[in-house]
Every structure is written in C-alpha cells, then in structure tokens.
GROMACS .gro file of C-alpha atoms in nm:
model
  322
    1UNK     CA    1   9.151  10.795  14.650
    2UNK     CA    2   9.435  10.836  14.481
    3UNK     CA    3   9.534  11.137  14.260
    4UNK     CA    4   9.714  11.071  13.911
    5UNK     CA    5  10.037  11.315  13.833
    6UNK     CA    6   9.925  11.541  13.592
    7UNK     CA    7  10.149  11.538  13.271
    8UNK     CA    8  10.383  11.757  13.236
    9UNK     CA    9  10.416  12.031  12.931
   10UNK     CA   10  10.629  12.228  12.759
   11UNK     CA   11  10.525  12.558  12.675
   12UNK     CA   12  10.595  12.569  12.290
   13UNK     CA   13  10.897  12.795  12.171
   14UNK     CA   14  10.867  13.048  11.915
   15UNK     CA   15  11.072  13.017  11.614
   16UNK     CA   16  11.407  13.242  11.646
   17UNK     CA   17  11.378  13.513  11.433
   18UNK     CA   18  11.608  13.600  11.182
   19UNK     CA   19  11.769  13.927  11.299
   20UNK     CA   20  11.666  14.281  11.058
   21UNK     CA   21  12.044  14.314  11.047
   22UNK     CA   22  12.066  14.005  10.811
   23UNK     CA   23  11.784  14.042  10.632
   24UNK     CA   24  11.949  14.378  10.497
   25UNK     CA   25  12.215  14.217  10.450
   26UNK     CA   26  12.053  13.968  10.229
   27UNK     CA   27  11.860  14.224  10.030
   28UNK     CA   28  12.211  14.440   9.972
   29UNK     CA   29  12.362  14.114   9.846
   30UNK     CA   30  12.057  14.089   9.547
   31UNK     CA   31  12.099  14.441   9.479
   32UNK     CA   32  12.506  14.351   9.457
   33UNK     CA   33  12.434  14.060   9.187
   34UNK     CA   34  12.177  14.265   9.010
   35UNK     CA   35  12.409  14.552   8.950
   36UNK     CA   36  12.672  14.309   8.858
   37UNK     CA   37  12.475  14.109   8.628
   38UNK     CA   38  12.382  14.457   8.465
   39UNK     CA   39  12.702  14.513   8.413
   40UNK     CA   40  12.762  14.222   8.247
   41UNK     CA   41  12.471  14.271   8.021
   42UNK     CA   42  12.468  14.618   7.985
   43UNK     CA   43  12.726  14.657   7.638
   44UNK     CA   44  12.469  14.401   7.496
   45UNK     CA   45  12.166  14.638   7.556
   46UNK     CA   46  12.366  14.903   7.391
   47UNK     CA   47  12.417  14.701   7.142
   48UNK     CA   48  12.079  14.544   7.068
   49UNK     CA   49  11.913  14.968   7.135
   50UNK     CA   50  12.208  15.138   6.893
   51UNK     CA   51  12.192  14.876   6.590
   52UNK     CA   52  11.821  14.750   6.632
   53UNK     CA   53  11.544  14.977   6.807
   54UNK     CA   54  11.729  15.340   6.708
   55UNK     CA   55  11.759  15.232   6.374
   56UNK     CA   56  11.406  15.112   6.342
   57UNK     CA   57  11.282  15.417   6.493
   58UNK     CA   58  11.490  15.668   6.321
   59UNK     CA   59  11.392  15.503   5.993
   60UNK     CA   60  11.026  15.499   6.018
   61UNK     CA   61  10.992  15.892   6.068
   62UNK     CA   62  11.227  15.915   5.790
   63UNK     CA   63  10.909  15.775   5.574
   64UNK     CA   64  10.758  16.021   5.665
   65UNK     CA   65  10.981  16.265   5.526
   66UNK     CA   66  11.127  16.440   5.216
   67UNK     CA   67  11.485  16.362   5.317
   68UNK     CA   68  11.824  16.307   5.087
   69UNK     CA   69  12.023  16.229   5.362
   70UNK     CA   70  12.245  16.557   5.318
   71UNK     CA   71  12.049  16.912   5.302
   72UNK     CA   72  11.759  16.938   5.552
   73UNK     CA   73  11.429  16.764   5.501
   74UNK     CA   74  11.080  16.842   5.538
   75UNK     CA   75  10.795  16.664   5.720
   76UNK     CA   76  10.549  16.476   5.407
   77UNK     CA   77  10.356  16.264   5.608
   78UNK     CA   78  10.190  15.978   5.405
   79UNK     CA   79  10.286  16.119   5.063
   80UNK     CA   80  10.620  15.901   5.030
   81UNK     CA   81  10.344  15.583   5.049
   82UNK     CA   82  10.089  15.762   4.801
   83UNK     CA   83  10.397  15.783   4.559
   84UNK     CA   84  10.465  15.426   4.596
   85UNK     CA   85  10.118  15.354   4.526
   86UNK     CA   86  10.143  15.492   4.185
   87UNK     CA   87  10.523  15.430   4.087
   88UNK     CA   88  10.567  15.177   3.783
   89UNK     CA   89  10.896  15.106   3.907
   90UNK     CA   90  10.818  14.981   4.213
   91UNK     CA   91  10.513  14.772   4.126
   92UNK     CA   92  10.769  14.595   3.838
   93UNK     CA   93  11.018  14.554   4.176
   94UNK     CA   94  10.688  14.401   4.389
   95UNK     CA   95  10.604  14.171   4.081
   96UNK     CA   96  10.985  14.052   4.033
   97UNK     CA   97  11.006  13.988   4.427
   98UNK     CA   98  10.689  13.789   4.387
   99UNK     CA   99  10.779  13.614   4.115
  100UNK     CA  100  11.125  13.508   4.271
  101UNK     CA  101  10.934  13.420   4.610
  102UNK     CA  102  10.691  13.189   4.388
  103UNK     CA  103  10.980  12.993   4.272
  104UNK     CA  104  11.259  12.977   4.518
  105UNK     CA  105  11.060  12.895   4.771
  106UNK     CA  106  10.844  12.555   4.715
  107UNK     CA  107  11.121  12.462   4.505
  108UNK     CA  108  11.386  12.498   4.790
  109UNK     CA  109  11.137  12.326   5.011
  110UNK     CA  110  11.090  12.006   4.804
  111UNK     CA  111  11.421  11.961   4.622
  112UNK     CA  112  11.544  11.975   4.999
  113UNK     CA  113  11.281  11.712   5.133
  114UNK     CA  114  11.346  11.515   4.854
  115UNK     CA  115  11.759  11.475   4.877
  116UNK     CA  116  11.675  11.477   5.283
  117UNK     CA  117  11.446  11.128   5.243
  118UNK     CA  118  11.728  11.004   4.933
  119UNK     CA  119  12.028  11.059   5.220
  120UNK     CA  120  11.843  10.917   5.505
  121UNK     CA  121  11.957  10.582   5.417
  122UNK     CA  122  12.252  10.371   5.469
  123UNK     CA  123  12.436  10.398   5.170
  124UNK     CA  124  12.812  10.433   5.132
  125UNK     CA  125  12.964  10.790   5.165
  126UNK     CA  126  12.650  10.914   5.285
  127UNK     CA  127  12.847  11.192   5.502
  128UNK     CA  128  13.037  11.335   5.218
  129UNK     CA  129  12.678  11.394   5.054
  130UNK     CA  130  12.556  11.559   5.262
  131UNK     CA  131  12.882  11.799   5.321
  132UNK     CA  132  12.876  11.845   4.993
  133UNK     CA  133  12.522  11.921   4.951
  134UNK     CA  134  12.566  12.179   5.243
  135UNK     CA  135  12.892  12.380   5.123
  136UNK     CA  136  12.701  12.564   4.879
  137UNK     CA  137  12.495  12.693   5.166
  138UNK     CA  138  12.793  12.849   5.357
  139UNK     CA  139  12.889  13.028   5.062
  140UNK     CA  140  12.849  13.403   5.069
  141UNK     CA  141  12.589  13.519   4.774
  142UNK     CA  142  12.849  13.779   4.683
  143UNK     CA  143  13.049  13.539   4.597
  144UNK     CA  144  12.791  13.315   4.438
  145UNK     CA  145  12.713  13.570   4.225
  146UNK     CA  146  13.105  13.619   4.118
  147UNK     CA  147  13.128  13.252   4.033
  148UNK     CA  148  12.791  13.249   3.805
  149UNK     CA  149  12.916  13.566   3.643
  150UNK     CA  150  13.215  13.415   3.499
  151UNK     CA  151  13.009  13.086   3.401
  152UNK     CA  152  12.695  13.293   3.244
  153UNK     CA  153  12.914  13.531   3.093
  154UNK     CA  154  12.757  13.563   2.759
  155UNK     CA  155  13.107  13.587   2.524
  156UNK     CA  156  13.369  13.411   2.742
  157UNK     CA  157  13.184  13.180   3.016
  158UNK     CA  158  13.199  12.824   3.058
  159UNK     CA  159  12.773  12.772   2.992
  160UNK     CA  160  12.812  12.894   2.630
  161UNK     CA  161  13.111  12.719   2.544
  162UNK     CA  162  12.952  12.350   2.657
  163UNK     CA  163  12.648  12.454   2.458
  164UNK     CA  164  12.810  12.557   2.139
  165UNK     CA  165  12.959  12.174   2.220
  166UNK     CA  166  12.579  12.015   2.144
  167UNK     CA  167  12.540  12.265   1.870
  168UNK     CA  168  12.335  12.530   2.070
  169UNK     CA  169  12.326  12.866   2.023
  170UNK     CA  170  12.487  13.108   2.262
  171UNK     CA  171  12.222  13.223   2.518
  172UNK     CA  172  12.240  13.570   2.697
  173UNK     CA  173  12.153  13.415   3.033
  174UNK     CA  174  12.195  13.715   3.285
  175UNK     CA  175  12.193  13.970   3.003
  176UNK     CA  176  11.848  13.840   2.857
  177UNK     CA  177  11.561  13.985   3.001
  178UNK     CA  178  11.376  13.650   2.961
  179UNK     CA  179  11.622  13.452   3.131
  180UNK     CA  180  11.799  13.654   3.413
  181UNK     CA  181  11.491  13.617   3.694
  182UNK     CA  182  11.466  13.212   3.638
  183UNK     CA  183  11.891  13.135   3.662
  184UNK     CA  184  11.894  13.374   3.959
  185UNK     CA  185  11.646  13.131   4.132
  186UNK     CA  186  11.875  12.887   3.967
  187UNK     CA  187  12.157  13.027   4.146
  188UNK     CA  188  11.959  13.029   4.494
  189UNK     CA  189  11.868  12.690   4.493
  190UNK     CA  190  12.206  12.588   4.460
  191UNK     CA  191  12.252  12.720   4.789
  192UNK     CA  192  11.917  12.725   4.980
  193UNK     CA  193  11.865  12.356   4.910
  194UNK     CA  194  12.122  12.286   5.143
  195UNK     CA  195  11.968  12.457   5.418
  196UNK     CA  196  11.667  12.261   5.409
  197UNK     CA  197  11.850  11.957   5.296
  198UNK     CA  198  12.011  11.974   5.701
  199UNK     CA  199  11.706  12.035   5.878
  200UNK     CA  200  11.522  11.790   5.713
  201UNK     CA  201  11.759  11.535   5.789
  202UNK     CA  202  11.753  11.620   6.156
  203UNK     CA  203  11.359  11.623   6.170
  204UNK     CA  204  11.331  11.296   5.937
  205UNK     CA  205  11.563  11.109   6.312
  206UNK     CA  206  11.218  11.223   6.551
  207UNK     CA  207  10.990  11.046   6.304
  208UNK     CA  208  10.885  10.737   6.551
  209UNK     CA  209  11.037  10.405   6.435
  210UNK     CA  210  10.710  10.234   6.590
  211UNK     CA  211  10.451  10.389   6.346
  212UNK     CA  212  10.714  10.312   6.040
  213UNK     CA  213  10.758   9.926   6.090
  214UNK     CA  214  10.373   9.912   6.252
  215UNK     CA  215  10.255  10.074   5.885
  216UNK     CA  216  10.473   9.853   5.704
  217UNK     CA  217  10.366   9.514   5.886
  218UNK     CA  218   9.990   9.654   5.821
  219UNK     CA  219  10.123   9.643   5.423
  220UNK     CA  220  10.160   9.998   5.378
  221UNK     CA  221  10.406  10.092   5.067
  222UNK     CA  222  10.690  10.354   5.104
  223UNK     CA  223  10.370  10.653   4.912
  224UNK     CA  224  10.144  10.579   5.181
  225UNK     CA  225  10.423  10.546   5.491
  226UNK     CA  226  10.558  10.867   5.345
  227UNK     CA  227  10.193  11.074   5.311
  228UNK     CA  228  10.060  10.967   5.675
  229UNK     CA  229  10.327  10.938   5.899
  230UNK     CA  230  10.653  11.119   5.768
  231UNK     CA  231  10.457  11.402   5.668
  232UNK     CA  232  10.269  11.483   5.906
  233UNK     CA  233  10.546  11.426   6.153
  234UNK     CA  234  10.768  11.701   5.950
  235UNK     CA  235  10.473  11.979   5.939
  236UNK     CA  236  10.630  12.187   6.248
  237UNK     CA  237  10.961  12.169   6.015
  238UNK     CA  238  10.764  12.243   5.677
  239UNK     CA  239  10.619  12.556   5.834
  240UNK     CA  240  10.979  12.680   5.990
  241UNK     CA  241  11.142  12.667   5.682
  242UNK     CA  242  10.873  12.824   5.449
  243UNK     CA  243  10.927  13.115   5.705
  244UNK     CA  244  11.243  13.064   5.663
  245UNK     CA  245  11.302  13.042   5.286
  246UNK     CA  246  10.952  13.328   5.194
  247UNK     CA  247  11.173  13.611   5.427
  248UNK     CA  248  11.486  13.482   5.264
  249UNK     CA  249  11.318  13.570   4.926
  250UNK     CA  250  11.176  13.914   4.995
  251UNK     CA  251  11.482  14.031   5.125
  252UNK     CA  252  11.703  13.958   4.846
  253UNK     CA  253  11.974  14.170   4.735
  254UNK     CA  254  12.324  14.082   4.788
  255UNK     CA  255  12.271  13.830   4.484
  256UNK     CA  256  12.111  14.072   4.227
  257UNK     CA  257  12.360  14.398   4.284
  258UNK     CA  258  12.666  14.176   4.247
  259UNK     CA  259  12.543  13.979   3.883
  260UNK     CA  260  12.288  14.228   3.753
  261UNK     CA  261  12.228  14.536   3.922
  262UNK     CA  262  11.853  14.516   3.826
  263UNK     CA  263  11.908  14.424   3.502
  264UNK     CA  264  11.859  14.374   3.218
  265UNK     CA  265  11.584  14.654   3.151
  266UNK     CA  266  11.435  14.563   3.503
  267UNK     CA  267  11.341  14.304   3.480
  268UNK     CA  268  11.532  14.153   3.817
  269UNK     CA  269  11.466  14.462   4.039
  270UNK     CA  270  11.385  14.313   4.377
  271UNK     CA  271  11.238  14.506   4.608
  272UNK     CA  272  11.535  14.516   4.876
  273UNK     CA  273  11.759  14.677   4.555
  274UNK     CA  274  11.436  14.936   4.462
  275UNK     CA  275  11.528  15.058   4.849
  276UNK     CA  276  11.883  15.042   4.795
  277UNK     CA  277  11.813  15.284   4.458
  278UNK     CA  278  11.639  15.533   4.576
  279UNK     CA  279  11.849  15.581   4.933
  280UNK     CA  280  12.191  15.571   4.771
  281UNK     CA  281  12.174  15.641   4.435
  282UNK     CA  282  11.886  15.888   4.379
  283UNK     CA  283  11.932  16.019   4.770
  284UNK     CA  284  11.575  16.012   4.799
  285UNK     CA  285  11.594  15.839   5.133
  286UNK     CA  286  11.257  15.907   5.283
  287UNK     CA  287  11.091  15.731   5.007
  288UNK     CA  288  11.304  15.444   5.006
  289UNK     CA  289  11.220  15.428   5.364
  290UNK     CA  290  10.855  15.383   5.319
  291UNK     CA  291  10.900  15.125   5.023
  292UNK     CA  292  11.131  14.937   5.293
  293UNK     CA  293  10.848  14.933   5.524
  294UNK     CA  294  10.593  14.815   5.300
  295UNK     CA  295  10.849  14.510   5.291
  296UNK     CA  296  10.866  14.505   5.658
  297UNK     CA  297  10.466  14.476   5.644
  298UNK     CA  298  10.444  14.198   5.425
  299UNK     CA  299  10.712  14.010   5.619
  300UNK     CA  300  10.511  14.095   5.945
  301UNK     CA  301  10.181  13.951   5.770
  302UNK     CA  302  10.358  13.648   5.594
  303UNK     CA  303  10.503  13.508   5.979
  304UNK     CA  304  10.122  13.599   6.169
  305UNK     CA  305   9.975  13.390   5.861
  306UNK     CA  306  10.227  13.116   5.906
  307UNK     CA  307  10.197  13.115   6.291
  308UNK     CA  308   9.819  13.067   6.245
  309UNK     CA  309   9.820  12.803   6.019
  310UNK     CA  310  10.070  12.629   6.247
  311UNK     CA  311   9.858  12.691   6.529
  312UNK     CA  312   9.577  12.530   6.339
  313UNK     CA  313   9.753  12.192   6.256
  314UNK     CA  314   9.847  12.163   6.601
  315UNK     CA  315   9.566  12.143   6.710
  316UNK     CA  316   9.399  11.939   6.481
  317UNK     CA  317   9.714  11.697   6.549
  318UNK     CA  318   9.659  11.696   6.917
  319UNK     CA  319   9.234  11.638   6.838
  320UNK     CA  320   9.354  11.315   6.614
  321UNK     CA  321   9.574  11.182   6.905
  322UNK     CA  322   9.286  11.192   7.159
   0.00000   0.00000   0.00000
C-alpha cells in the first residue's frame, strides 16, 4: 500500500512591523502641521478673543456697575436693571424700537417677495431691475440718511417744493413728531427691500419646475400655484430673513443719529441710540450697558423663537412628504 505525499505548507509570515523609529517620526510630523496651522490661525483667534469675547465680557460686569468711563466705579449689582425698569425714557426708546420693528419688518419681507415673483419672469431688462432694485441696499445708512435730509428738509428740500406743486401744504416730515418714525421706515425700506428682493430671487430658482407645470395641468391658477407650492417651498427663506430683517430693526442706529438724533421730542429714540446716550453723552456707561443687554436678550429670545418655529415646519414638511 501505497503512501500519498503529504502537502506541503508554508508556515504563515507575520506582517513586518512598522519600525517605533517611524512611527515617531510620523507623530512629530502632526505635531509639525499642527503648530503650523496654529500659526496660521493664531492672529485670527486674537482677533475674534480682543474684538468679540473681551468685549462681551468686559461689558457685562460693567452692568453691573456705577461706571462713567473716567473716575473709578463702584460695584451696583442689579440696580442699573431696576433703574431701567422704571425709566420713562427708556420704555418710550423700547416702544419706538417696537414700533419700527412692527413696520420695517413684514413690510420689507413682502414688498421684497412681491418685486422677487414680478422679476422672476422673462421680461426685457430684467437685469438692470434688479441692479437697480439692489443699489439702494449697498448704500451706507449714513449716507441714506444725508440724502433724505436734504429731500425732507422742511424749508429748502425737494419733498416740499413738489408738494407746494399740487397745492399741499409744507409738511415737517423729520421735524414732526407725527411723521419722523413712519418716513424713517420709509427710508429703510428703500434699502432693505433690496436685500430680500436678492434672496428671494435665488430661492424662487429651487422651487421644482415639476410641481409648477403638474399644478397647472391639474387647472390650478397662478393664487393657488403661489399658496401651495411657492410658499411653502420659500418657508426656510421666509424664516432667514425675518431673522434677518427683526435684528436689523432692533439694532438701529446709524440711520436715526445722522437725520434726527432722537428727535423730534423723542419720539424716534431707538433703543441702540438710548445706549449710545447714556455711554457717551451722559457717561453713565454702566447703565447703558445693562439697557444694551436687555437688547442682547431680546435678540437672543427672538432667534430661539424663530429656530423653533423653523424646526416645527420642518418637520411637519417632512410628515406631509411621507
């Protein structure tokens, strides 16, 4: 009887390690790039700690404090925010900041949807209306508020003299405690519209094509194509720029201190110039501090309520798809 060869095997090699020399090597080549890309980065951080966090820091314990800025202070604790509590002057500058909010911002928000579905069409020249709807966004307010000073100018502007044309009485305009809040909105829309004009434009291109014409075969007029598909589709858009436009509107200030300084009798004291008084001009910079973080607080609640809301929608978008 024969005996078979037995096959022959290979004992099985270990995998070559990789020496400890160049896995040092390796690990002082990261720590090379990470000190280099610190480097790089570093004068940003110094940056983004000296004009952001410091600042931010420095001026919340000045709330806290009787300060002017010049002579020592003195540690008040909550008493700058009890005072604010009971000042007249600042509940007139919270109304007037409300007030201006209430208007500027749905009125930005639909007189920019509204020119945004007018320009999304094929018409002739369409690209110089929309530059020139845009322009008066890149504008500086200072300099908005220069140009409507000369034309509001109660004795010499141009508004007067083309109403005393149809027989109408001059009109105080900036000077008239009735009228100054309503033509600085005026004078904000001019600009803001623009803004939303642009991004409405670019959101009204990711509306889908396919549910348009589908609606339309179906016999769906422009109303009804417009409230359930091009709405909906622009409500991620809707909520960014009433973020947008509502912080745009509480921080107001350039605009007011160059046409009316608060003026006339008040009655357009925002609450951005309120701050501005009491740090600068009455040097009583720990209380101007605290009204400034009130403002901070009502921003901070405004952009959680917003985000919630958003939240909301999208998911009772997402629950309609499935």
């Amino acid at each position: 009887m024969t005996s078979l060869p037995r096959a022959i095997t290979l004992a099985p090699q270990s995998q070559p390690r990789a020496p400890a020399v160049s896995r040092r090597g390796a690990r002082r080549r990261a720590r090379r790039e990470k000190a280099t890309a610190w480097a790089f980065i570093a004068p940003s951080v110094l940056v983004i700690l000296g004009l952001g966090i410091v600042p931010v820091v420095w001026s919340l314990l000045l709330s806290f404090r009787a300060d002017d800025l010049v002579t020592p202070g003195r540690w008040v604790g909550l008493d700058n925010y009890r005072a604010l509590a009971q000042d007249p002057n600042f509940h007139t500058a919270v109304g007037n900041t409300l007030l201006y909010s209430a208007l500027f911002v749905p009125l930005s928000l639909l007189g920019g949807l509204a020119l945004a579905l007018a320009l999304n069409r094929r018409i002739r020249f369409v690209g110089l209306y929309r530059t020139l709807l845009f322009i008066p966004f890149v504008v500086s307010a200072a300099a908005q508020g220069v140009l409507f000073s000369f034309i509001l100018d109660p004795e010499f502007g141009a508004a007067n003299s083309l109403l005393h044309k149809f027989g109408i009485s001059p009109q105080g305009f900036l000077t008239d405690p009735d009228q100054a809040m309503y033509l600085l909105v005026l004078i904000s829309l001019w600009s803001g519209v623009g803004f939303c004009v642009v991004v409405y434009l670019a959101a009204l291109q990711d509306v889908p094509r396919e549910l348009v014409e589908a609606a339309r075969i179906d016999g769906a007029g422009r109303w009804r194509v417009l409230r359930h598909i091009t709405l909906p589709a622009l409500t991620p858009v809707t909520v960014f720029l009433l973020l947008w436009q509502l912080i745009t509107a509480l921080q107001v200030f350039d605009l007011v201190y160059v046409t009316t300084k608060g003026g006339p009798l008040g009655s357009t004291t925002v609450i951005v110039y309120f701050v501005w008084q009491q740090a600068f001009q009455m040097f009583t910079a720990g209380y101007g501090a605290a009204a400034a973080y009130v403002l901070a607080l009502a921003l901070l609640v405004a952009g959680v309520a917003l985000r919630v809301v958003r939240r909301r929608q999208g998911r009772v978008v997402e629950g309609a798809l499935r």
